[in-house]
Amino acid sequence: DRALRELQDFVTRVPPGDNQYGLAIDALALQFERRGDLPAAVEVLRRLDGVHRMVYPRSGFHGFTWLVARTHLLDLERQLGRTDRVADLVQELEGWVAVADPDFVIRASLP
C-alpha cells in the first residue's frame, strides 16, 4: 500500500517526458498487477500513450524503457482478452522495432 501511494505521488511530480516518469508508471502498473487489478494496471500504462514523442528524440535508455512499458501493456491487454487493443499495440510496436535485430527483446516478444 505504501509503495502504491508513493509511486502515485511521484508520477504527479515528474514530467511525462522524463525517464523516471516511464519507470515509475511501469512500477505503479506492476503494483496494481500484483494486487490482481489488471484494469487499473492498464489504465496506468495508458498514461504513456503519446509520450514517445517526448522520449524518442533522446532515444537510448529513454526509448527502451518506453518500449518495455508498452510491451507490459501488450501483455496485460492479452491477459484481459482485449484482442482489438492487442492488435493495435502489436502494430504500433512492430513499427518501432522494424529495423531492430531479430533477437531484440521487444521484437522477440511480438507474435
mmCIF file of the C-alpha atoms, coordinates in Angstrom:
data_MODEL
# 
_entry.id   MODEL 
# 
loop_
_atom_site.group_PDB 
_atom_site.id 
_atom_site.type_symbol 
_atom_site.label_atom_id 
_atom_site.label_alt_id 
_atom_site.label_comp_id 
_atom_site.label_asym_id 
_atom_site.label_entity_id 
_atom_site.label_seq_id 
_atom_site.pdbx_PDB_ins_code 
_atom_site.Cartn_x 
_atom_site.Cartn_y 
_atom_site.Cartn_z 
_atom_site.occupancy 
_atom_site.B_iso_or_equiv 
_atom_site.pdbx_formal_charge 
_atom_site.auth_seq_id 
_atom_site.auth_comp_id 
_atom_site.auth_asym_id 
_atom_site.auth_atom_id 
_atom_site.pdbx_PDB_model_num 
ATOM 1   C CA . ASP A 1 1   ? 0.000  0.000   0.000   1.00 0.00 ? 1   ASP A CA 1 
ATOM 2   C CA . ARG A 1 2   ? 2.793  2.389   0.882   1.00 0.00 ? 2   ARG A CA 1 
ATOM 3   C CA . ALA A 1 3   ? 4.691  1.725   -2.364  1.00 0.00 ? 3   ALA A CA 1 
ATOM 4   C CA . LEU A 1 4   ? 1.496  2.279   -4.322  1.00 0.00 ? 4   LEU A CA 1 
ATOM 5   C CA . ARG A 1 5   ? 0.830  5.616   -2.622  1.00 0.00 ? 5   ARG A CA 1 
ATOM 6   C CA . GLU A 1 6   ? 4.399  6.798   -3.039  1.00 0.00 ? 6   GLU A CA 1 
ATOM 7   C CA . LEU A 1 7   ? 4.512  5.854   -6.708  1.00 0.00 ? 7   LEU A CA 1 
ATOM 8   C CA . GLN A 1 8   ? 1.178  7.572   -7.342  1.00 0.00 ? 8   GLN A CA 1 
ATOM 9   C CA . ASP A 1 9   ? 2.500  10.709  -5.668  1.00 0.00 ? 9   ASP A CA 1 
ATOM 10  C CA . PHE A 1 10  ? 5.790  10.519  -7.558  1.00 0.00 ? 10  PHE A CA 1 
ATOM 11  C CA . VAL A 1 11  ? 4.213  10.336  -11.017 1.00 0.00 ? 11  VAL A CA 1 
ATOM 12  C CA . THR A 1 12  ? 2.252  13.514  -10.312 1.00 0.00 ? 12  THR A CA 1 
ATOM 13  C CA . ARG A 1 13  ? 5.516  15.407  -9.729  1.00 0.00 ? 13  ARG A CA 1 
ATOM 14  C CA . VAL A 1 14  ? 7.596  14.147  -12.679 1.00 0.00 ? 14  VAL A CA 1 
ATOM 15  C CA . PRO A 1 15  ? 7.103  15.420  -16.250 1.00 0.00 ? 15  PRO A CA 1 
ATOM 16  C CA . PRO A 1 16  ? 5.828  12.728  -18.650 1.00 0.00 ? 16  PRO A CA 1 
ATOM 17  C CA . GLY A 1 17  ? 8.877  13.011  -20.929 1.00 0.00 ? 17  GLY A CA 1 
ATOM 18  C CA . ASP A 1 18  ? 11.273 12.272  -18.071 1.00 0.00 ? 18  ASP A CA 1 
ATOM 19  C CA . ASN A 1 19  ? 12.730 8.769   -17.989 1.00 0.00 ? 19  ASN A CA 1 
ATOM 20  C CA . GLN A 1 20  ? 11.838 8.486   -14.293 1.00 0.00 ? 20  GLN A CA 1 
ATOM 21  C CA . TYR A 1 21  ? 8.199  9.002   -15.238 1.00 0.00 ? 21  TYR A CA 1 
ATOM 22  C CA . GLY A 1 22  ? 8.190  5.969   -17.529 1.00 0.00 ? 22  GLY A CA 1 
ATOM 23  C CA . LEU A 1 23  ? 9.934  3.810   -14.962 1.00 0.00 ? 23  LEU A CA 1 
ATOM 24  C CA . ALA A 1 24  ? 7.536  4.941   -12.217 1.00 0.00 ? 24  ALA A CA 1 
ATOM 25  C CA . ILE A 1 25  ? 4.484  4.321   -14.421 1.00 0.00 ? 25  ILE A CA 1 
ATOM 26  C CA . ASP A 1 26  ? 5.664  0.783   -15.171 1.00 0.00 ? 26  ASP A CA 1 
ATOM 27  C CA . ALA A 1 27  ? 6.399  0.155   -11.466 1.00 0.00 ? 27  ALA A CA 1 
ATOM 28  C CA . LEU A 1 28  ? 2.993  1.541   -10.499 1.00 0.00 ? 28  LEU A CA 1 
ATOM 29  C CA . ALA A 1 29  ? 1.287  -0.719  -13.037 1.00 0.00 ? 29  ALA A CA 1 
ATOM 30  C CA . LEU A 1 30  ? 3.203  -3.665  -11.622 1.00 0.00 ? 30  LEU A CA 1 
ATOM 31  C CA . GLN A 1 31  ? 1.872  -2.864  -8.143  1.00 0.00 ? 31  GLN A CA 1 
ATOM 32  C CA . PHE A 1 32  ? -1.709 -2.948  -9.447  1.00 0.00 ? 32  PHE A CA 1 
ATOM 33  C CA . GLU A 1 33  ? -0.938 -6.139  -11.341 1.00 0.00 ? 33  GLU A CA 1 
ATOM 34  C CA . ARG A 1 34  ? 0.392  -7.786  -8.169  1.00 0.00 ? 34  ARG A CA 1 
ATOM 35  C CA . ARG A 1 35  ? -2.889 -6.872  -6.469  1.00 0.00 ? 35  ARG A CA 1 
ATOM 36  C CA . GLY A 1 36  ? -4.769 -8.576  -9.291  1.00 0.00 ? 36  GLY A CA 1 
ATOM 37  C CA . ASP A 1 37  ? -6.229 -5.320  -10.594 1.00 0.00 ? 37  ASP A CA 1 
ATOM 38  C CA . LEU A 1 38  ? -5.285 -5.654  -14.256 1.00 0.00 ? 38  LEU A CA 1 
ATOM 39  C CA . PRO A 1 39  ? -7.693 -2.960  -15.500 1.00 0.00 ? 39  PRO A CA 1 
ATOM 40  C CA . ALA A 1 40  ? -6.053 -0.418  -13.139 1.00 0.00 ? 40  ALA A CA 1 
ATOM 41  C CA . ALA A 1 41  ? -2.607 -1.521  -14.338 1.00 0.00 ? 41  ALA A CA 1 
ATOM 42  C CA . VAL A 1 42  ? -3.691 -0.986  -17.945 1.00 0.00 ? 42  VAL A CA 1 
ATOM 43  C CA . GLU A 1 43  ? -5.116 2.432   -17.108 1.00 0.00 ? 43  GLU A CA 1 
ATOM 44  C CA . VAL A 1 44  ? -1.807 3.449   -15.543 1.00 0.00 ? 44  VAL A CA 1 
ATOM 45  C CA . LEU A 1 45  ? 0.230  2.226   -18.517 1.00 0.00 ? 45  LEU A CA 1 
ATOM 46  C CA . ARG A 1 46  ? -2.081 4.094   -20.890 1.00 0.00 ? 46  ARG A CA 1 
ATOM 47  C CA . ARG A 1 47  ? -0.646 7.302   -19.401 1.00 0.00 ? 47  ARG A CA 1 
ATOM 48  C CA . LEU A 1 48  ? 2.338  6.608   -21.646 1.00 0.00 ? 48  LEU A CA 1 
ATOM 49  C CA . ASP A 1 49  ? 0.206  6.921   -24.794 1.00 0.00 ? 49  ASP A CA 1 
ATOM 50  C CA . GLY A 1 50  ? 1.843  9.604   -26.880 1.00 0.00 ? 50  GLY A CA 1 
ATOM 51  C CA . VAL A 1 51  ? 4.849  10.003  -24.571 1.00 0.00 ? 51  VAL A CA 1 
ATOM 52  C CA . HIS A 1 52  ? 7.134  8.522   -27.237 1.00 0.00 ? 52  HIS A CA 1 
ATOM 53  C CA . ARG A 1 53  ? 7.070  11.904  -28.985 1.00 0.00 ? 53  ARG A CA 1 
ATOM 54  C CA . MET A 1 54  ? 8.900  13.351  -25.982 1.00 0.00 ? 54  MET A CA 1 
ATOM 55  C CA . VAL A 1 55  ? 11.080 10.302  -25.357 1.00 0.00 ? 55  VAL A CA 1 
ATOM 56  C CA . TYR A 1 56  ? 12.318 9.198   -28.762 1.00 0.00 ? 56  TYR A CA 1 
ATOM 57  C CA . PRO A 1 57  ? 14.186 12.379  -29.688 1.00 0.00 ? 57  PRO A CA 1 
ATOM 58  C CA . ARG A 1 58  ? 16.537 11.453  -26.831 1.00 0.00 ? 58  ARG A CA 1 
ATOM 59  C CA . SER A 1 59  ? 16.182 7.725   -27.565 1.00 0.00 ? 59  SER A CA 1 
ATOM 60  C CA . GLY A 1 60  ? 18.657 5.353   -25.919 1.00 0.00 ? 60  GLY A CA 1 
ATOM 61  C CA . PHE A 1 61  ? 17.538 4.205   -22.482 1.00 0.00 ? 61  PHE A CA 1 
ATOM 62  C CA . HIS A 1 62  ? 14.529 6.559   -22.517 1.00 0.00 ? 62  HIS A CA 1 
ATOM 63  C CA . GLY A 1 63  ? 13.157 4.931   -25.653 1.00 0.00 ? 63  GLY A CA 1 
ATOM 64  C CA . PHE A 1 64  ? 13.897 1.441   -24.389 1.00 0.00 ? 64  PHE A CA 1 
ATOM 65  C CA . THR A 1 65  ? 12.041 1.955   -21.102 1.00 0.00 ? 65  THR A CA 1 
ATOM 66  C CA . TRP A 1 66  ? 9.055  3.271   -23.059 1.00 0.00 ? 66  TRP A CA 1 
ATOM 67  C CA . LEU A 1 67  ? 9.137  0.155   -25.264 1.00 0.00 ? 67  LEU A CA 1 
ATOM 68  C CA . VAL A 1 68  ? 9.327  -2.089  -22.186 1.00 0.00 ? 68  VAL A CA 1 
ATOM 69  C CA . ALA A 1 69  ? 6.291  -0.369  -20.683 1.00 0.00 ? 69  ALA A CA 1 
ATOM 70  C CA . ARG A 1 70  ? 4.392  -0.721  -23.982 1.00 0.00 ? 70  ARG A CA 1 
ATOM 71  C CA . THR A 1 71  ? 5.256  -4.424  -24.037 1.00 0.00 ? 71  THR A CA 1 
ATOM 72  C CA . HIS A 1 72  ? 3.965  -4.695  -20.460 1.00 0.00 ? 72  HIS A CA 1 
ATOM 73  C CA . LEU A 1 73  ? 0.730  -3.054  -21.610 1.00 0.00 ? 73  LEU A CA 1 
ATOM 74  C CA . LEU A 1 74  ? 0.522  -5.514  -24.500 1.00 0.00 ? 74  LEU A CA 1 
ATOM 75  C CA . ASP A 1 75  ? 0.857  -8.439  -22.094 1.00 0.00 ? 75  ASP A CA 1 
ATOM 76  C CA . LEU A 1 76  ? -1.879 -7.096  -19.799 1.00 0.00 ? 76  LEU A CA 1 
ATOM 77  C CA . GLU A 1 77  ? -4.230 -6.444  -22.710 1.00 0.00 ? 77  GLU A CA 1 
ATOM 78  C CA . ARG A 1 78  ? -3.658 -10.037 -23.865 1.00 0.00 ? 78  ARG A CA 1 
ATOM 79  C CA . GLN A 1 79  ? -4.468 -11.323 -20.372 1.00 0.00 ? 79  GLN A CA 1 
ATOM 80  C CA . LEU A 1 80  ? -7.686 -9.301  -20.394 1.00 0.00 ? 80  LEU A CA 1 
ATOM 81  C CA . GLY A 1 81  ? -8.637 -10.723 -23.791 1.00 0.00 ? 81  GLY A CA 1 
ATOM 82  C CA . ARG A 1 82  ? -8.813 -7.334  -25.486 1.00 0.00 ? 82  ARG A CA 1 
ATOM 83  C CA . THR A 1 83  ? -7.896 -8.530  -28.967 1.00 0.00 ? 83  THR A CA 1 
ATOM 84  C CA . ASP A 1 84  ? -8.569 -5.194  -30.690 1.00 0.00 ? 84  ASP A CA 1 
ATOM 85  C CA . ARG A 1 85  ? -6.203 -3.359  -28.353 1.00 0.00 ? 85  ARG A CA 1 
ATOM 86  C CA . VAL A 1 86  ? -3.644 -6.160  -28.662 1.00 0.00 ? 86  VAL A CA 1 
ATOM 87  C CA . ALA A 1 87  ? -3.684 -5.854  -32.445 1.00 0.00 ? 87  ALA A CA 1 
ATOM 88  C CA . ASP A 1 88  ? -3.230 -2.077  -32.239 1.00 0.00 ? 88  ASP A CA 1 
ATOM 89  C CA . LEU A 1 89  ? -0.309 -2.403  -29.816 1.00 0.00 ? 89  LEU A CA 1 
ATOM 90  C CA . VAL A 1 90  ? 1.370  -5.105  -31.897 1.00 0.00 ? 90  VAL A CA 1 
ATOM 91  C CA . GLN A 1 91  ? 1.097  -2.894  -34.976 1.00 0.00 ? 91  GLN A CA 1 
ATOM 92  C CA . GLU A 1 92  ? 2.483  0.087   -33.047 1.00 0.00 ? 92  GLU A CA 1 
ATOM 93  C CA . LEU A 1 93  ? 5.400  -1.883  -31.619 1.00 0.00 ? 93  LEU A CA 1 
ATOM 94  C CA . GLU A 1 94  ? 6.197  -3.547  -34.943 1.00 0.00 ? 94  GLU A CA 1 
ATOM 95  C CA . GLY A 1 95  ? 6.622  -0.091  -36.410 1.00 0.00 ? 95  GLY A CA 1 
ATOM 96  C CA . TRP A 1 96  ? 9.077  0.915   -33.709 1.00 0.00 ? 96  TRP A CA 1 
ATOM 97  C CA . VAL A 1 97  ? 11.185 -2.231  -33.934 1.00 0.00 ? 97  VAL A CA 1 
ATOM 98  C CA . ALA A 1 98  ? 11.013 -2.784  -37.702 1.00 0.00 ? 98  ALA A CA 1 
ATOM 99  C CA . VAL A 1 99  ? 14.750 -2.199  -38.098 1.00 0.00 ? 99  VAL A CA 1 
ATOM 100 C CA . ALA A 1 100 ? 15.797 -3.885  -34.853 1.00 0.00 ? 100 ALA A CA 1 
ATOM 101 C CA . ASP A 1 101 ? 17.785 -7.108  -34.763 1.00 0.00 ? 101 ASP A CA 1 
ATOM 102 C CA . PRO A 1 102 ? 15.570 -10.222 -34.863 1.00 0.00 ? 102 PRO A CA 1 
ATOM 103 C CA . ASP A 1 103 ? 16.649 -11.189 -31.329 1.00 0.00 ? 103 ASP A CA 1 
ATOM 104 C CA . PHE A 1 104 ? 15.901 -7.741  -29.828 1.00 0.00 ? 104 PHE A CA 1 
ATOM 105 C CA . VAL A 1 105 ? 13.908 -8.486  -26.669 1.00 0.00 ? 105 VAL A CA 1 
ATOM 106 C CA . ILE A 1 106 ? 10.943 -6.301  -27.640 1.00 0.00 ? 106 ILE A CA 1 
ATOM 107 C CA . ARG A 1 107 ? 10.761 -7.662  -31.171 1.00 0.00 ? 107 ARG A CA 1 
ATOM 108 C CA . ALA A 1 108 ? 11.025 -11.228 -29.893 1.00 0.00 ? 108 ALA A CA 1 
ATOM 109 C CA . SER A 1 109 ? 8.003  -10.662 -27.619 1.00 0.00 ? 109 SER A CA 1 
ATOM 110 C CA . LEU A 1 110 ? 5.721  -9.857  -30.552 1.00 0.00 ? 110 LEU A CA 1 
ATOM 111 C CA . PRO A 1 111 ? 3.668  -12.559 -32.291 1.00 0.00 ? 111 PRO A CA 1 
# 
